[in-house]
mmCIF file with all atom_site columns, C-alpha atoms in Angstrom:
data_model
loop_
_atom_site.group_PDB
_atom_site.id
_atom_site.type_symbol
_atom_site.label_atom_id
_atom_site.label_alt_id
_atom_site.label_comp_id
_atom_site.label_asym_id
_atom_site.label_entity_id
_atom_site.label_seq_id
_atom_site.pdbx_PDB_ins_code
_atom_site.Cartn_x
_atom_site.Cartn_y
_atom_site.Cartn_z
_atom_site.occupancy
_atom_site.B_iso_or_equiv
_atom_site.pdbx_formal_charge
_atom_site.auth_seq_id
_atom_site.auth_comp_id
_atom_site.auth_asym_id
_atom_site.auth_atom_id
_atom_site.pdbx_PDB_model_num
ATOM 1   C CA . MET A 1 1   ? 32.891  9.352  -27.881 1.00 54.00 ? 2   MET A CA 1
ATOM 2   C CA . PRO A 1 2   ? 31.024  6.107  -27.196 1.00 56.00 ? 3   PRO A CA 1
ATOM 3   C CA . GLN A 1 3   ? 32.399  3.050  -28.916 1.00 63.00 ? 4   GLN A CA 1
ATOM 4   C CA . ASP A 1 4   ? 29.000  1.589  -29.837 1.00 67.00 ? 5   ASP A CA 1
ATOM 5   C CA . PRO A 1 5   ? 26.416  4.006  -31.317 1.00 64.00 ? 6   PRO A CA 1
ATOM 6   C CA . THR A 1 6   ? 23.551  2.080  -29.635 1.00 72.00 ? 7   THR A CA 1
ATOM 7   C CA . GLU A 1 7   ? 25.001  2.786  -26.176 1.00 76.00 ? 8   GLU A CA 1
ATOM 8   C CA . ARG A 1 8   ? 23.782  6.263  -25.388 1.00 78.00 ? 9   ARG A CA 1
ATOM 9   C CA . ARG A 1 9   ? 23.343  7.775  -22.025 1.00 79.00 ? 10  ARG A CA 1
ATOM 10  C CA . VAL A 1 10  ? 20.206  9.562  -21.105 1.00 77.00 ? 11  VAL A CA 1
ATOM 11  C CA . VAL A 1 11  ? 20.492  12.056 -18.295 1.00 77.00 ? 12  VAL A CA 1
ATOM 12  C CA . VAL A 1 12  ? 17.315  12.824 -16.392 1.00 73.00 ? 13  VAL A CA 1
ATOM 13  C CA . THR A 1 13  ? 17.640  15.947 -14.282 1.00 80.00 ? 14  THR A CA 1
ATOM 14  C CA . GLY A 1 14  ? 14.202  16.065 -12.746 1.00 74.00 ? 15  GLY A CA 1
ATOM 15  C CA . PRO A 1 15  ? 10.645  14.868 -12.965 1.00 72.00 ? 16  PRO A CA 1
ATOM 16  C CA . PRO A 1 16  ? 8.846   15.362 -16.257 1.00 67.00 ? 17  PRO A CA 1
ATOM 17  C CA . ARG A 1 17  ? 7.173   18.736 -16.492 1.00 70.00 ? 18  ARG A CA 1
ATOM 18  C CA . ARG A 1 18  ? 3.952   17.476 -17.977 1.00 69.00 ? 19  ARG A CA 1
ATOM 19  C CA . ALA A 1 19  ? 2.421   14.185 -17.142 1.00 60.00 ? 20  ALA A CA 1
ATOM 20  C CA . ARG A 1 20  ? 0.638   12.413 -19.900 1.00 59.00 ? 21  ARG A CA 1
ATOM 21  C CA . ARG A 1 21  ? -3.086  12.185 -19.573 1.00 56.00 ? 22  ARG A CA 1
ATOM 22  C CA . ALA A 1 22  ? -4.611  8.828  -18.998 1.00 55.00 ? 23  ALA A CA 1
ATOM 23  C CA . PHE A 1 23  ? -7.244  7.691  -21.427 1.00 53.00 ? 24  PHE A CA 1
ATOM 24  C CA . GLY A 1 24  ? -10.663 8.908  -20.412 1.00 54.00 ? 25  GLY A CA 1
ATOM 25  C CA . TYR A 1 25  ? -9.292  11.686 -18.178 1.00 56.00 ? 26  TYR A CA 1
ATOM 26  C CA . TYR A 1 26  ? -11.139 14.954 -18.482 1.00 60.00 ? 27  TYR A CA 1
ATOM 27  C CA . ARG A 1 27  ? -10.943 18.337 -16.841 1.00 71.00 ? 28  ARG A CA 1
ATOM 28  C CA . PRO A 1 28  ? -14.273 19.860 -15.862 1.00 69.00 ? 29  PRO A CA 1
ATOM 29  C CA . ARG A 1 29  ? -12.942 23.409 -16.204 1.00 66.00 ? 30  ARG A CA 1
ATOM 30  C CA . THR A 1 30  ? -12.007 22.712 -19.807 1.00 69.00 ? 31  THR A CA 1
ATOM 31  C CA . GLU A 1 31  ? -15.432 21.208 -20.424 1.00 69.00 ? 32  GLU A CA 1
ATOM 32  C CA . ILE A 1 32  ? -17.067 24.387 -19.138 1.00 72.00 ? 33  ILE A CA 1
ATOM 33  C CA . ASP A 1 33  ? -14.757 26.706 -21.078 1.00 67.00 ? 34  ASP A CA 1
ATOM 34  C CA . GLU A 1 34  ? -15.317 24.808 -24.308 1.00 69.00 ? 35  GLU A CA 1
ATOM 35  C CA . GLN A 1 35  ? -19.088 24.757 -23.679 1.00 74.00 ? 36  GLN A CA 1
ATOM 36  C CA . THR A 1 36  ? -19.449 21.056 -24.226 1.00 77.00 ? 37  THR A CA 1
ATOM 37  C CA . THR A 1 37  ? -22.516 19.098 -23.183 1.00 80.00 ? 38  THR A CA 1
ATOM 38  C CA . LEU A 1 38  ? -20.817 17.995 -19.980 1.00 75.00 ? 39  LEU A CA 1
ATOM 39  C CA . GLY A 1 39  ? -19.775 21.570 -19.169 1.00 75.00 ? 40  GLY A CA 1
ATOM 40  C CA . HIS A 1 40  ? -23.325 22.711 -19.817 1.00 81.00 ? 41  HIS A CA 1
ATOM 41  C CA . THR A 1 41  ? -24.540 20.038 -17.396 1.00 81.00 ? 42  THR A CA 1
ATOM 42  C CA . TYR A 1 42  ? -22.151 21.275 -14.699 1.00 79.00 ? 43  TYR A CA 1
ATOM 43  C CA . VAL A 1 43  ? -23.310 24.881 -15.039 1.00 84.00 ? 44  VAL A CA 1
ATOM 44  C CA . ARG A 1 44  ? -26.965 23.853 -15.222 1.00 89.00 ? 45  ARG A CA 1
ATOM 45  C CA . SER A 1 45  ? -26.608 21.880 -11.981 1.00 88.00 ? 46  SER A CA 1
ATOM 46  C CA . LEU A 1 46  ? -25.155 24.957 -10.235 1.00 87.00 ? 47  LEU A CA 1
ATOM 47  C CA . MET A 1 47  ? -27.962 27.128 -11.567 1.00 91.00 ? 48  MET A CA 1
ATOM 48  C CA . ARG A 1 48  ? -30.560 24.565 -10.503 1.00 95.00 ? 49  ARG A CA 1
ATOM 49  C CA . ILE A 1 49  ? -29.330 24.380 -6.926  1.00 94.00 ? 50  ILE A CA 1
ATOM 50  C CA . GLN A 1 50  ? -29.088 28.180 -6.701  1.00 94.00 ? 51  GLN A CA 1
ATOM 51  C CA . LEU A 1 51  ? -32.656 28.432 -8.000  1.00 96.00 ? 52  LEU A CA 1
ATOM 52  C CA . ARG A 1 52  ? -33.799 25.871 -5.439  1.00 96.00 ? 53  ARG A CA 1
ATOM 53  C CA . THR A 1 53  ? -32.175 27.936 -2.688  1.00 95.00 ? 54  THR A CA 1
ATOM 54  C CA . GLY A 1 54  ? -33.853 31.106 -3.931  1.00 95.00 ? 55  GLY A CA 1
ATOM 55  C CA . LEU A 1 55  ? -37.255 29.461 -4.187  1.00 97.00 ? 56  LEU A CA 1
ATOM 56  C CA . THR A 1 56  ? -36.896 28.101 -0.657  1.00 96.00 ? 57  THR A CA 1
ATOM 57  C CA . VAL A 1 57  ? -36.209 31.594 0.658   1.00 96.00 ? 58  VAL A CA 1
ATOM 58  C CA . PHE A 1 58  ? -39.145 32.962 -1.345  1.00 96.00 ? 59  PHE A CA 1
ATOM 59  C CA . ALA A 1 59  ? -41.500 30.315 0.058   1.00 96.00 ? 60  ALA A CA 1
ATOM 60  C CA . VAL A 1 60  ? -40.460 31.074 3.634   1.00 94.00 ? 61  VAL A CA 1
ATOM 61  C CA . LEU A 1 61  ? -40.853 34.783 2.917   1.00 93.00 ? 62  LEU A CA 1
ATOM 62  C CA . VAL A 1 62  ? -44.375 34.277 1.562   1.00 93.00 ? 63  VAL A CA 1
ATOM 63  C CA . LEU A 1 63  ? -45.307 32.208 4.608   1.00 92.00 ? 64  LEU A CA 1
ATOM 64  C CA . LEU A 1 64  ? -43.857 34.877 6.885   1.00 88.00 ? 65  LEU A CA 1
ATOM 65  C CA . ILE A 1 65  ? -45.324 37.971 5.215   1.00 87.00 ? 66  ILE A CA 1
ATOM 66  C CA . GLY A 1 66  ? -48.470 36.464 3.655   1.00 87.00 ? 67  GLY A CA 1
ATOM 67  C CA . PRO A 1 67  ? -50.563 36.313 6.819   1.00 87.00 ? 68  PRO A CA 1
ATOM 68  C CA . LEU A 1 68  ? -49.323 39.727 7.999   1.00 84.00 ? 69  LEU A CA 1
ATOM 69  C CA . PRO A 1 69  ? -52.294 41.708 6.584   1.00 81.00 ? 70  PRO A CA 1
ATOM 70  C CA . LEU A 1 70  ? -54.664 39.333 8.389   1.00 83.00 ? 71  LEU A CA 1
ATOM 71  C CA . VAL A 1 71  ? -52.798 39.840 11.676  1.00 78.00 ? 72  VAL A CA 1
ATOM 72  C CA . LEU A 1 72  ? -52.865 43.605 11.264  1.00 80.00 ? 73  LEU A CA 1
ATOM 73  C CA . ALA A 1 73  ? -56.539 43.621 10.204  1.00 81.00 ? 74  ALA A CA 1
ATOM 74  C CA . ALA A 1 74  ? -57.497 41.646 13.306  1.00 80.00 ? 75  ALA A CA 1
ATOM 75  C CA . ALA A 1 75  ? -56.512 44.575 15.521  1.00 75.00 ? 76  ALA A CA 1
ATOM 76  C CA . PRO A 1 76  ? -57.548 47.739 13.615  1.00 73.00 ? 77  PRO A CA 1
ATOM 77  C CA . ASP A 1 77  ? -57.157 50.148 16.562  1.00 77.00 ? 78  ASP A CA 1
ATOM 78  C CA . ALA A 1 78  ? -53.766 49.019 17.743  1.00 76.00 ? 79  ALA A CA 1
ATOM 79  C CA . ARG A 1 79  ? -51.202 51.175 15.924  1.00 76.00 ? 80  ARG A CA 1
ATOM 80  C CA . ARG A 1 80  ? -48.463 50.183 18.349  1.00 77.00 ? 81  ARG A CA 1
ATOM 81  C CA . LEU A 1 81  ? -49.098 46.527 17.618  1.00 77.00 ? 82  LEU A CA 1
ATOM 82  C CA . GLU A 1 82  ? -48.558 47.192 13.925  1.00 80.00 ? 83  GLU A CA 1
ATOM 83  C CA . TRP A 1 83  ? -45.205 48.839 14.550  1.00 79.00 ? 84  TRP A CA 1
ATOM 84  C CA . ALA A 1 84  ? -44.184 46.138 16.990  1.00 79.00 ? 85  ALA A CA 1
ATOM 85  C CA . VAL A 1 85  ? -45.051 43.396 14.500  1.00 77.00 ? 86  VAL A CA 1
ATOM 86  C CA . LEU A 1 86  ? -43.299 45.195 11.642  1.00 80.00 ? 87  LEU A CA 1
ATOM 87  C CA . GLY A 1 87  ? -40.247 46.286 13.616  1.00 80.00 ? 88  GLY A CA 1
ATOM 88  C CA . PHE A 1 88  ? -39.567 43.498 16.049  1.00 83.00 ? 89  PHE A CA 1
ATOM 89  C CA . GLY A 1 89  ? -41.548 40.590 14.714  1.00 82.00 ? 90  GLY A CA 1
ATOM 90  C CA . LEU A 1 90  ? -40.631 40.833 11.041  1.00 86.00 ? 91  LEU A CA 1
ATOM 91  C CA . TYR A 1 91  ? -37.198 42.400 10.799  1.00 88.00 ? 92  TYR A CA 1
ATOM 92  C CA . PRO A 1 92  ? -35.135 39.782 12.722  1.00 89.00 ? 93  PRO A CA 1
ATOM 93  C CA . PRO A 1 93  ? -36.537 36.819 10.746  1.00 90.00 ? 94  PRO A CA 1
ATOM 94  C CA . LEU A 1 94  ? -35.856 38.677 7.493   1.00 92.00 ? 95  LEU A CA 1
ATOM 95  C CA . VAL A 1 95  ? -32.248 39.311 8.513   1.00 93.00 ? 96  VAL A CA 1
ATOM 96  C CA . LEU A 1 96  ? -31.784 35.679 9.539   1.00 94.00 ? 97  LEU A CA 1
ATOM 97  C CA . LEU A 1 97  ? -33.362 34.485 6.285   1.00 95.00 ? 98  LEU A CA 1
ATOM 98  C CA . ALA A 1 98  ? -31.091 36.741 4.219   1.00 96.00 ? 99  ALA A CA 1
ATOM 99  C CA . ARG A 1 99  ? -28.061 35.577 6.142   1.00 97.00 ? 100 ARG A CA 1
ATOM 100 C CA . TRP A 1 100 ? -29.005 31.924 5.616   1.00 96.00 ? 101 TRP A CA 1
ATOM 101 C CA . TYR A 1 101 ? -29.501 32.543 1.887   1.00 96.00 ? 102 TYR A CA 1
ATOM 102 C CA . VAL A 1 102 ? -26.083 34.168 1.444   1.00 97.00 ? 103 VAL A CA 1
ATOM 103 C CA . ARG A 1 103 ? -24.308 31.421 3.368   1.00 97.00 ? 104 ARG A CA 1
ATOM 104 C CA . ARG A 1 104 ? -26.111 28.702 1.399   1.00 96.00 ? 105 ARG A CA 1
ATOM 105 C CA . ALA A 1 105 ? -25.394 30.355 -1.968  1.00 95.00 ? 106 ALA A CA 1
ATOM 106 C CA . GLU A 1 106 ? -21.713 30.759 -1.102  1.00 95.00 ? 107 GLU A CA 1
ATOM 107 C CA . ARG A 1 107 ? -21.537 27.122 0.013   1.00 95.00 ? 108 ARG A CA 1
ATOM 108 C CA . ASN A 1 108 ? -23.116 26.014 -3.280  1.00 93.00 ? 109 ASN A CA 1
ATOM 109 C CA . GLU A 1 109 ? -20.550 28.014 -5.238  1.00 91.00 ? 110 GLU A CA 1
ATOM 110 C CA . ARG A 1 110 ? -17.686 26.695 -3.101  1.00 92.00 ? 111 ARG A CA 1
ATOM 111 C CA . ASP A 1 111 ? -18.843 23.116 -3.713  1.00 89.00 ? 112 ASP A CA 1
ATOM 112 C CA . PHE A 1 112 ? -19.046 23.823 -7.444  1.00 86.00 ? 113 PHE A CA 1
ATOM 113 C CA . VAL A 1 113 ? -15.530 25.272 -7.536  1.00 86.00 ? 114 VAL A CA 1
ATOM 114 C CA . ARG A 1 114 ? -14.221 22.272 -5.603  1.00 86.00 ? 115 ARG A CA 1
ATOM 115 C CA . LEU A 1 115 ? -15.880 19.996 -8.164  1.00 82.00 ? 116 LEU A CA 1
ATOM 116 C CA . VAL A 1 116 ? -14.453 21.880 -11.127 1.00 81.00 ? 117 VAL A CA 1
ATOM 117 C CA . GLU A 1 117 ? -10.927 22.533 -9.842  1.00 78.00 ? 118 GLU A CA 1
ATOM 118 C CA . ASP A 1 118 ? -8.067  20.554 -11.244 1.00 58.00 ? 119 ASP A CA 1
ATOM 119 C CA . ARG A 1 119 ? -7.135  17.682 -9.015  1.00 52.00 ? 120 ARG A CA 1
#
């Protein structure tokens, strides 16, 4: 038994399990889960950039397909031209556009998750 009651030993066996939060520290995931104004802003920014990506694809699609009736009306007797334009002229750009959209949307989501993850 120690002789003086003020002399106590403290044994530390490892690092503390939970670090104390610094003042002003916040977790974005908690903000989103609790539906605070800041969490709402995070989600709204993700939705806004996804909408911008979708509208960009839609605009390119309109520019690509919009003049198609005029091109096909210019050559009324050429059935093979119609199939060539539809099959070879339209399909590859649509596939590339869809592929770009998916990659961009996934990148937006990955950036959002990186922003929200605990550091």
